[in-house]
Short mmCIF file of C-alpha atoms and ligand atoms in Angstrom, two decimals:
data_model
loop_
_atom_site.label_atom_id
_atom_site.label_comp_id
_atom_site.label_asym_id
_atom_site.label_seq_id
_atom_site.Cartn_x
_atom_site.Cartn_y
_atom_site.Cartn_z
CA UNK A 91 24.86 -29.51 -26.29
CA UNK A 92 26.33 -30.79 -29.65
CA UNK A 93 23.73 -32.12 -31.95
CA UNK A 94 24.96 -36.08 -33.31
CA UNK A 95 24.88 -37.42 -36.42
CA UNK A 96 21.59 -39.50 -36.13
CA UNK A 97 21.92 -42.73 -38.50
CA UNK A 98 18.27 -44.09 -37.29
CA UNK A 99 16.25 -45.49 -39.34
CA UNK A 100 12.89 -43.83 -38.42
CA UNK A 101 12.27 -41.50 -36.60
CA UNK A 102 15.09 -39.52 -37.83
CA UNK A 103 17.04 -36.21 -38.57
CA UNK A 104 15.25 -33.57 -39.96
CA UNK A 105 17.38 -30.35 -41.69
CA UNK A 106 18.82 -28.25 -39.49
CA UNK A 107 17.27 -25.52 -41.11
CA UNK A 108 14.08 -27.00 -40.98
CA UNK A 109 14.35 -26.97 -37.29
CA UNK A 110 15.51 -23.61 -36.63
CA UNK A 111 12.67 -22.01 -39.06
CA UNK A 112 10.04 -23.96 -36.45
CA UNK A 113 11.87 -22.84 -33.33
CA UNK A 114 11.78 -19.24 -34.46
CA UNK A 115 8.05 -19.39 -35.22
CA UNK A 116 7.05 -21.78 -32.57
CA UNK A 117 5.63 -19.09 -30.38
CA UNK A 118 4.15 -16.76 -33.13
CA UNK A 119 3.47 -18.09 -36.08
CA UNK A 120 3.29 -15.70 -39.47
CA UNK A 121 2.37 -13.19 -37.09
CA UNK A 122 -0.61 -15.33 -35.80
CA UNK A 123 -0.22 -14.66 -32.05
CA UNK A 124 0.49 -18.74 -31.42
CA UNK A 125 2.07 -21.75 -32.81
CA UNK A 126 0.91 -24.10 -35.37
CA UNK A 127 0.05 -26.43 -32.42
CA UNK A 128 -2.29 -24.36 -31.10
CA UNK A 129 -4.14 -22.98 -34.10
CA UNK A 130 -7.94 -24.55 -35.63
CA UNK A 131 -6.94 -26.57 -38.67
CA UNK A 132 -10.04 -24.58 -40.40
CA UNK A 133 -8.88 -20.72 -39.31
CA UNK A 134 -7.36 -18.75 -41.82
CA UNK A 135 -3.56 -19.51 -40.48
CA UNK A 136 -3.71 -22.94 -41.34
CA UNK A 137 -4.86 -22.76 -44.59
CA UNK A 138 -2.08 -21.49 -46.68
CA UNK A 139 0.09 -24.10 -44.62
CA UNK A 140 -1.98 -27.30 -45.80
CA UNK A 141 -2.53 -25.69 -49.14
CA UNK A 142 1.16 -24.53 -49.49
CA UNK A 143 2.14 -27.92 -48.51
CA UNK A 144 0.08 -29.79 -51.21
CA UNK A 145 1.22 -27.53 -53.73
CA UNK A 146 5.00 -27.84 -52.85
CA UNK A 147 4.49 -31.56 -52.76
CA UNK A 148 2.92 -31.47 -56.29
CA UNK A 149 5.85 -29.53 -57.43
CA UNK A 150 8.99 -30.94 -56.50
CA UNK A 151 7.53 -34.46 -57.30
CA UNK A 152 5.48 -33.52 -60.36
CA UNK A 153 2.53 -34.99 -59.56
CA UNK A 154 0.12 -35.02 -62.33
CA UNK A 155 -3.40 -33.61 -61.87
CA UNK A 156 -5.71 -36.96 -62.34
CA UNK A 157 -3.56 -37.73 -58.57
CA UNK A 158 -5.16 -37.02 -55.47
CA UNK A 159 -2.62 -35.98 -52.57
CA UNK A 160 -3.73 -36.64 -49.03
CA UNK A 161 -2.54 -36.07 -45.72
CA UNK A 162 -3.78 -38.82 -43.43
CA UNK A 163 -3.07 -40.33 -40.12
CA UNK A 164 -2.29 -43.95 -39.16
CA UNK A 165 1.09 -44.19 -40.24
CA UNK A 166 2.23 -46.44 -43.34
CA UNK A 167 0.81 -49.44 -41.77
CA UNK A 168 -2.70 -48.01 -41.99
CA UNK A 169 -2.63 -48.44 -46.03
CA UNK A 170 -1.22 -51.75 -45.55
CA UNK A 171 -5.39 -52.25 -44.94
CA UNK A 172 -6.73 -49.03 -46.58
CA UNK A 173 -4.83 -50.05 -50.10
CA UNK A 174 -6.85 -53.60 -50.13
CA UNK A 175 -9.89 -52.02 -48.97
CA UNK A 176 -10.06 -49.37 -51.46
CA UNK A 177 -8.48 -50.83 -54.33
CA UNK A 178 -10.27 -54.57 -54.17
CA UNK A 179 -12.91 -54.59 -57.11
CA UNK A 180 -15.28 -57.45 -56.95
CA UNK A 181 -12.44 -59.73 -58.32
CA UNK A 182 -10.44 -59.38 -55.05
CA UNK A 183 -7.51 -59.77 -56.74
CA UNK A 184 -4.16 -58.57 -56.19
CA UNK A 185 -0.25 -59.28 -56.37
CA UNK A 186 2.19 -58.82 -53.74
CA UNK A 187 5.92 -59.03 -54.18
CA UNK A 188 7.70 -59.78 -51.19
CA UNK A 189 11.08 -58.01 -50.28
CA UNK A 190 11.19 -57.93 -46.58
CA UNK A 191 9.49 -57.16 -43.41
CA UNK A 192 7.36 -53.99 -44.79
CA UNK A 193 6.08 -55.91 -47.81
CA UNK A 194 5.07 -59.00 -45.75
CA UNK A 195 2.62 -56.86 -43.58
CA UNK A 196 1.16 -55.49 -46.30
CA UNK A 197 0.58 -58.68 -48.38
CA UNK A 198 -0.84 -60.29 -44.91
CA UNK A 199 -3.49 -57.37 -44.71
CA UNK A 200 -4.30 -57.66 -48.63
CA UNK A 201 -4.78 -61.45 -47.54
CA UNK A 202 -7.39 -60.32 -44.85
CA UNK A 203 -10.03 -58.95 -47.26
CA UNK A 204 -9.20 -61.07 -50.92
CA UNK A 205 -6.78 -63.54 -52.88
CA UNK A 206 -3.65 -61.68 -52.35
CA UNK A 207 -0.90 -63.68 -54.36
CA UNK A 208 2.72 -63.87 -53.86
CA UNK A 209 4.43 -63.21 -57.44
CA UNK A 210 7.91 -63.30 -56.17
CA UNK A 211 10.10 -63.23 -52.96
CA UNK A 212 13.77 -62.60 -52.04
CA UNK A 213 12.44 -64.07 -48.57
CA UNK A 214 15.80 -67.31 -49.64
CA UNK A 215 18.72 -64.82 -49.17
CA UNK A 216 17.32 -62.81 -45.96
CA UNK A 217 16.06 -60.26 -48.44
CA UNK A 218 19.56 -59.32 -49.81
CA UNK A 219 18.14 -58.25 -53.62
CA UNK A 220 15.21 -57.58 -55.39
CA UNK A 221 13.63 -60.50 -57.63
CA UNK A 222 13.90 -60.21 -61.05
CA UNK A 223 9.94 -59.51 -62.32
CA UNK A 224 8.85 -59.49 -65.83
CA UNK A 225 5.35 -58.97 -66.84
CA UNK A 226 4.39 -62.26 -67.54
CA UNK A 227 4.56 -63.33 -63.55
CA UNK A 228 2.06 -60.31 -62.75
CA UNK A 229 -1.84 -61.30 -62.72
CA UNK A 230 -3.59 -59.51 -65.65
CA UNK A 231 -7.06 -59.43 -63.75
CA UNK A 232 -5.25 -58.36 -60.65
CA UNK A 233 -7.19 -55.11 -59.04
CA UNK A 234 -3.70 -54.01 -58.16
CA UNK A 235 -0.22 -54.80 -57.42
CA UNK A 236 1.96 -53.91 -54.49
CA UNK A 237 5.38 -53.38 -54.33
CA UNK A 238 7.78 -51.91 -51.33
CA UNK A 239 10.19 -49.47 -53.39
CA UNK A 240 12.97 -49.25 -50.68
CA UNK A 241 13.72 -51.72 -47.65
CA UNK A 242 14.20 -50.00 -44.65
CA UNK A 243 15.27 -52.90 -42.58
CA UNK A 244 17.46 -54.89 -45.59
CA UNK A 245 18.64 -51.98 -47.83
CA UNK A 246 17.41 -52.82 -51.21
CA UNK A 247 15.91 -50.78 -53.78
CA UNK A 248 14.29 -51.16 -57.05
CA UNK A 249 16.01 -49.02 -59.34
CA UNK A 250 13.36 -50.42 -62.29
CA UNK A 251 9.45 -50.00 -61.90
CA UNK A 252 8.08 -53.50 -63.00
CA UNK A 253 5.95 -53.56 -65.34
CA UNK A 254 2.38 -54.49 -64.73
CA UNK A 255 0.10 -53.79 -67.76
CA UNK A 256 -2.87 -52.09 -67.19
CA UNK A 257 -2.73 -53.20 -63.17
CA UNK A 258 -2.49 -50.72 -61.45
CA UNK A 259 0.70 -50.87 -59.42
CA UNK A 260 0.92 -49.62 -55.49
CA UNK A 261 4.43 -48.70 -53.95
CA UNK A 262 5.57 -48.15 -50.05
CA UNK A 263 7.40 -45.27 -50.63
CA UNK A 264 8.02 -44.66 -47.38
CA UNK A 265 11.73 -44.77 -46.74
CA UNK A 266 12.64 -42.98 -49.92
CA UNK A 267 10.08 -40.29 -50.67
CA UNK A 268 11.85 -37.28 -51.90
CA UNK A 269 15.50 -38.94 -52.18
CA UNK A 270 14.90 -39.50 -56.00
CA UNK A 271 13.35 -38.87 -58.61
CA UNK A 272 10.21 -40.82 -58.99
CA UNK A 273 7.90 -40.94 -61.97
CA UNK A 274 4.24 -41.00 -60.45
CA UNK A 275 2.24 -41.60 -63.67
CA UNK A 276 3.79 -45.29 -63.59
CA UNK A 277 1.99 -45.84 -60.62
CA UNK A 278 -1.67 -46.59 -59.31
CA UNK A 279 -0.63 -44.78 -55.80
CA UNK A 280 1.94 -43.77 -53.79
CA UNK A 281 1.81 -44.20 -49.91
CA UNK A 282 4.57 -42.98 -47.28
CA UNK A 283 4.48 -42.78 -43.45
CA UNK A 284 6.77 -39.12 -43.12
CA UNK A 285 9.07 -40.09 -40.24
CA UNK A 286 11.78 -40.84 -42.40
CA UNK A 287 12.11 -37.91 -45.44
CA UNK A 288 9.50 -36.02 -44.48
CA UNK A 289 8.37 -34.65 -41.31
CA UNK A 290 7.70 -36.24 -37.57
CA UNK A 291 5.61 -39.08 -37.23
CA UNK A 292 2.01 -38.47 -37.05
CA UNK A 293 1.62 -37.71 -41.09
CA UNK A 294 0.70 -40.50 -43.70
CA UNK A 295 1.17 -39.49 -47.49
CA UNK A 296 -1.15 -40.69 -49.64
CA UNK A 297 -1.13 -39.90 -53.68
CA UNK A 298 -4.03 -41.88 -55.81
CA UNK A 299 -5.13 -41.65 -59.11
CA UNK A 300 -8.51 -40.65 -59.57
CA UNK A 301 -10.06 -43.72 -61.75
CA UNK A 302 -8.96 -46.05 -58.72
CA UNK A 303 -11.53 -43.94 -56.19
CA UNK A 304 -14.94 -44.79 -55.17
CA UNK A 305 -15.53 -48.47 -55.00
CA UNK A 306 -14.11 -49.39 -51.20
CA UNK A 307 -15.70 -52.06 -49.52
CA UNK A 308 -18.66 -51.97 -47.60
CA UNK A 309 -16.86 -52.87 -44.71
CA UNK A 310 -14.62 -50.08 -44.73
CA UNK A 311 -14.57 -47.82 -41.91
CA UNK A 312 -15.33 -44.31 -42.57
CA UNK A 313 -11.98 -42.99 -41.84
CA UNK A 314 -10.19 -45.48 -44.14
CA UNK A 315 -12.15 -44.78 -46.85
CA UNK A 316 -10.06 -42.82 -48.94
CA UNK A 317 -12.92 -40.82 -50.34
CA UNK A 318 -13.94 -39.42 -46.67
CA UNK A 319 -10.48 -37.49 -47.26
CA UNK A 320 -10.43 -36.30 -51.14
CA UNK A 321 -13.94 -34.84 -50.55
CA UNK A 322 -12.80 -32.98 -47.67
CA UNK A 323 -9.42 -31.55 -48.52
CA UNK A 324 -7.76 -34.38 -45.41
CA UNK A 325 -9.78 -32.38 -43.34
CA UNK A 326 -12.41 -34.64 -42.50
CA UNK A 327 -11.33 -34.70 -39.15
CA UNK A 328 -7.89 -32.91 -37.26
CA UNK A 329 -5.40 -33.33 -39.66
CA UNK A 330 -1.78 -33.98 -37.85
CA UNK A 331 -1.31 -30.05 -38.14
CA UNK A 332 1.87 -29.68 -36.37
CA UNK A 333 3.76 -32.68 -38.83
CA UNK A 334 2.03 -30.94 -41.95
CA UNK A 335 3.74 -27.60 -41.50
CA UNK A 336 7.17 -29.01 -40.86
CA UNK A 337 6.56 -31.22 -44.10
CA UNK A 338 5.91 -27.37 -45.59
CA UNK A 339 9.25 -25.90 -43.87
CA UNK A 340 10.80 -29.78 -45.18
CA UNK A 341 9.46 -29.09 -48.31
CA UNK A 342 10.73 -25.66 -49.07
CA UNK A 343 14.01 -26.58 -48.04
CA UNK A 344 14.34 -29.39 -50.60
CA UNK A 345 12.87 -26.36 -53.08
CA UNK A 346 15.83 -24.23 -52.01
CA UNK A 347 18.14 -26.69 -52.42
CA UNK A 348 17.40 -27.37 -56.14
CA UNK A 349 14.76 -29.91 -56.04
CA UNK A 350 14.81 -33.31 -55.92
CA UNK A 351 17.00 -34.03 -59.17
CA UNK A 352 19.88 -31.96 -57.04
CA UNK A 353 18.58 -34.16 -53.85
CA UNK A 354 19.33 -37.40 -55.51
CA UNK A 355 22.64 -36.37 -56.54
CA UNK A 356 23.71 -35.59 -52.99
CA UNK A 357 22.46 -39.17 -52.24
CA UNK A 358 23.95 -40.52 -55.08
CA UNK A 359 26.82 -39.09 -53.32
CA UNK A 360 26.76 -39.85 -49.96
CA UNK A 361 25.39 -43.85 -50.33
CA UNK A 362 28.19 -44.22 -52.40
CA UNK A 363 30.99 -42.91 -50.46
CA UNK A 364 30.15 -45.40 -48.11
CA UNK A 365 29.58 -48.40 -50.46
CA UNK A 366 33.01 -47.79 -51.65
CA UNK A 367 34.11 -47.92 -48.23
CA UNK A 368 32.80 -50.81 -47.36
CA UNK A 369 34.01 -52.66 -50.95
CA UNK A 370 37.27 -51.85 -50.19
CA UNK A 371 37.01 -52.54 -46.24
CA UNK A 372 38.83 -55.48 -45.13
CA UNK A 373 37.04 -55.80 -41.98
CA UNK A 374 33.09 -54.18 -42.93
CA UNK A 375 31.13 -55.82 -45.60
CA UNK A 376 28.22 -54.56 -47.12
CA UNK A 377 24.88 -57.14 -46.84
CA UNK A 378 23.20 -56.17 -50.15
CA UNK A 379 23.79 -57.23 -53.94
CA UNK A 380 25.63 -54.38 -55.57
CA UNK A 381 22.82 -53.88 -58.14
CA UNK A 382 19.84 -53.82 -55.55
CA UNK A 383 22.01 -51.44 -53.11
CA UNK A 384 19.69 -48.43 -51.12
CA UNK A 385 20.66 -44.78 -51.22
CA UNK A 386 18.82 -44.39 -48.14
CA UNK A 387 19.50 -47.69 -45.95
CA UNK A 388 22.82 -48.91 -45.35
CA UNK A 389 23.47 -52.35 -43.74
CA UNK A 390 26.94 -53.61 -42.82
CA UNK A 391 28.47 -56.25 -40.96
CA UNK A 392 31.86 -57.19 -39.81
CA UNK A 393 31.40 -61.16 -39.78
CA UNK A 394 31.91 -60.85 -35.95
CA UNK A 395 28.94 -60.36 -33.57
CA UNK A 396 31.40 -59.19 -30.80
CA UNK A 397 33.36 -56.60 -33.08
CA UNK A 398 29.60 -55.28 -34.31
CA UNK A 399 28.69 -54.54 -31.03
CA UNK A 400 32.44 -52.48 -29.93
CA UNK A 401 31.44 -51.04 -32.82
CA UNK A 402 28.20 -49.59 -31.99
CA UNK A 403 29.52 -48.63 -28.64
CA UNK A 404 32.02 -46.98 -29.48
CA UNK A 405 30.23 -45.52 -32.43
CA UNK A 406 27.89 -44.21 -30.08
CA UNK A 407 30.33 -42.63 -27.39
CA UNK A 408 31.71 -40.33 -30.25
CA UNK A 409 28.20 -39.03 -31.35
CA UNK A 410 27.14 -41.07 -34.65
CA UNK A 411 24.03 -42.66 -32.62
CA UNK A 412 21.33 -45.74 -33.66
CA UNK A 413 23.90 -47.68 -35.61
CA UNK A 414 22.99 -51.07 -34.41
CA UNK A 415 21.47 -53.04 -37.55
CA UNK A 416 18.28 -54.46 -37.10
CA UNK A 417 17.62 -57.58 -34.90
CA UNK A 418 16.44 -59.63 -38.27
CA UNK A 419 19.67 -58.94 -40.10
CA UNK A 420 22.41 -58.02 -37.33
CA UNK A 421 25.27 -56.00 -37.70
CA UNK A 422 24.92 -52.84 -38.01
CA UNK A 423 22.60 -50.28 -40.22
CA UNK A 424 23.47 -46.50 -41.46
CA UNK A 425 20.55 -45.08 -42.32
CA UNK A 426 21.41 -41.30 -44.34
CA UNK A 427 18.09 -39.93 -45.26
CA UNK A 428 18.20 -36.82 -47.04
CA UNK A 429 19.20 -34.64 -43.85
CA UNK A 430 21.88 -37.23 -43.25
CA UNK A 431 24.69 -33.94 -44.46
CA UNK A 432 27.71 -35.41 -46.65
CA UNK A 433 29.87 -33.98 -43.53
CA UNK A 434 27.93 -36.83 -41.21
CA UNK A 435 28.54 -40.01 -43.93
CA UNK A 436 32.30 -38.90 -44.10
CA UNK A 437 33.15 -38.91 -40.15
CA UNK A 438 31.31 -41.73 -40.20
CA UNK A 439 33.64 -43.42 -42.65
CA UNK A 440 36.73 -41.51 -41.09
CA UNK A 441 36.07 -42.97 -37.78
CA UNK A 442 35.30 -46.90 -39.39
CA UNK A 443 38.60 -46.42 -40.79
CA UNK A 444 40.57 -45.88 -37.30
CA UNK A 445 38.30 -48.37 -35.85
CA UNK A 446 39.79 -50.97 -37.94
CA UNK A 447 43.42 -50.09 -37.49
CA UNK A 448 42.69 -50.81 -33.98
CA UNK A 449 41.29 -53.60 -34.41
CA UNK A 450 43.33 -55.71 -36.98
C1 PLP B 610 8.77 -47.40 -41.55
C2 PLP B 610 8.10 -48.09 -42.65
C3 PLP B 610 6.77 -48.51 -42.56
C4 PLP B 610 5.93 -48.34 -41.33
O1 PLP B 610 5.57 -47.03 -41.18
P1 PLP B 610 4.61 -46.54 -39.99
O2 PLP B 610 4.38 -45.12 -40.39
O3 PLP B 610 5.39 -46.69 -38.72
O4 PLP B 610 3.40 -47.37 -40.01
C5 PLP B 610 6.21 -49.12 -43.66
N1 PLP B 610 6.92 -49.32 -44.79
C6 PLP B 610 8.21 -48.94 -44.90
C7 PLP B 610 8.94 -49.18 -46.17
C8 PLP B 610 8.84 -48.32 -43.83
O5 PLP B 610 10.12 -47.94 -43.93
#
């Protein structure tokens, strides 16, 4: 069966490569008689996959040492909770700005345990840019302040970090860890679920700075402290060992590739093929300020709810599958993560051309 071009938003493609390297070791593992599956997270086959997975991670994203990295369970909507819980001083303070779905649960968790604030919202224009923020609207006595740095659902991006002082600032990195380059020591922590850059569901990212450990409420539960997991290596209980070693095999790849720098260009690339598609489309419109667009997320619409959905059919019948935008926005979403290939984003394009030829 022919494999097709996958334009979901999450779960979605992982490198070919990436695949084939598991496949071939699924059985037998570096000679270990049985699959990564099957294996004790604390024998002497896991190990150097963890550990080589950390270390990879460190590298292409140059993470400096005073970070912790873990590898947790619970998904990105776990540290919606664990972030308040952990970060909350006895000020309970923090600052949430709100650019879509994502960043709403997280500011209504931070609301659960403290005085989360709302500094800024695009929440007016269905979430169609990122606010302007300056540091005078951020809280100097917040304990932290969270941001979403890509929106799955709307397509926006920050392409600036605000700046927050000495707050420390959070980011949902989810939907674009690894696409870009990313400078870590402007942040507090770093959080990503890895179903959509990274590996199959099942694996949380979490990268903290040191100073910001060891204070979580009494309240929290063991397993969302985040200190249970840097004194224990993530291994304080089963780690999700199967999603960790293909994060390894994702992560070498990327490696092999040149990096991240040589990543982003590709996505430089491929996003903007399609944005200047869709500029110079008569009949698809992007939904997204120019400024604000995603590299990762792209959401277009044809004005005509009847056309979107021939669209996604047909789409579909030819092999570019989960097209249809989401239910908040309409329309239809491309989603071209970094295993999104160039070759995918073209026929894509190729095929949105003939489509409206046909249907002038
Ligand atoms: C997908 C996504 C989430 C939710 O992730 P889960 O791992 O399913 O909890 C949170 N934030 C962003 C930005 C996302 O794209």
């Amino acid at each position: 069966m022919d494999r097709v071009y996958n334009f979901s938003a999450g779960p979605s493609m992982l490198p070919l490569p990436v695949l084939e390297k598991a496949q071939a070791e699924m059985l037998n593992c570096n000679g270990s008689g049985q699959s990564v599956m099957e294996m004790s997270h604390r024998s002497k086959d896991f190990t150097p996959i963890i550990e080589g997975a950390e270390s990879l991670l460190r590298e292409v994203m140059s993470i400096p040492d005073n970070y912790k990295v873990l590898f947790l369970q619970g998904g990105a909507s776990s540290q919606f909770a664990m972030v308040p819980m952990n970060l909350y001083t006895e000020k309970k303070k923090a600052d949430y700005v709100i650019t879509g779905q994502w960043a709403k649960k997280a500011y209504a968790e931070g609301k659960r345990y403290g005085n989360a604030r709302e500094v800024a919202s695009s929440a007016d224009k269905t979430f169609s840019y990122i606010p302007k923020l300056d540091k005078s609207m951020f809280d100097p006595d917040a304990d932290f302040a969270h941001i979403c740095m890509n929106n799955t659902i709307y397509g926006t991006r920050y392409t600036t970090i605000p700046d927050t002082g000495s707050v420390p600032l959070v980011g949902d990195i989810s939907s674009m860890i690894l696409s870009q380059k990313i400078d870590v020591s402007k942040f507090g922590m770093l959080y990503a679920g890895a179903q959509k850059n990274v590996a199959p569901a099942g694996l949380t990212i979490v990268i903290i700075r040191e100073d910001l450990l060891g204070h979580a409420m009494d309240i929290t539960p063991t397993m969302f402290n985040y200190v249970t997991h840097t004194e224990n290596g993530s291994m304080f209980n089963t780690p999700p060992c199967y999603p960790i070693y293909i994060c390894k095999l994702v992560l070498e790849w990327l490696k092999d590739l040149g990096g991240i720098e040589a990543m982003e260009k590709i996505n430089i690339e491929k996003a903007y093929m399609l944005y200047d598609f869709l500029d110079n489309s008569k009949m698809f419109k992007g939904t997204v300020v120019s400024e604000d667009r995603s590299l990762m997320n792209v959401p277009f619409i044809t004005g005509n709810e009847e056309l979107d959905a021939k669209f996604v059919k047909e789409s579909k019948a030819l092999g570019f599958v989960n097209l249809k935008g989401h239910r908040s926005v309409g329309g239809m979403r491309a989603s071209i993560y970094n295993a999104m290939p160039a070759q995918g984003v073209k026929a894509l394009i190729e095929f949105m051309k003939k489509f409206e030829m046909e249907n002038k």
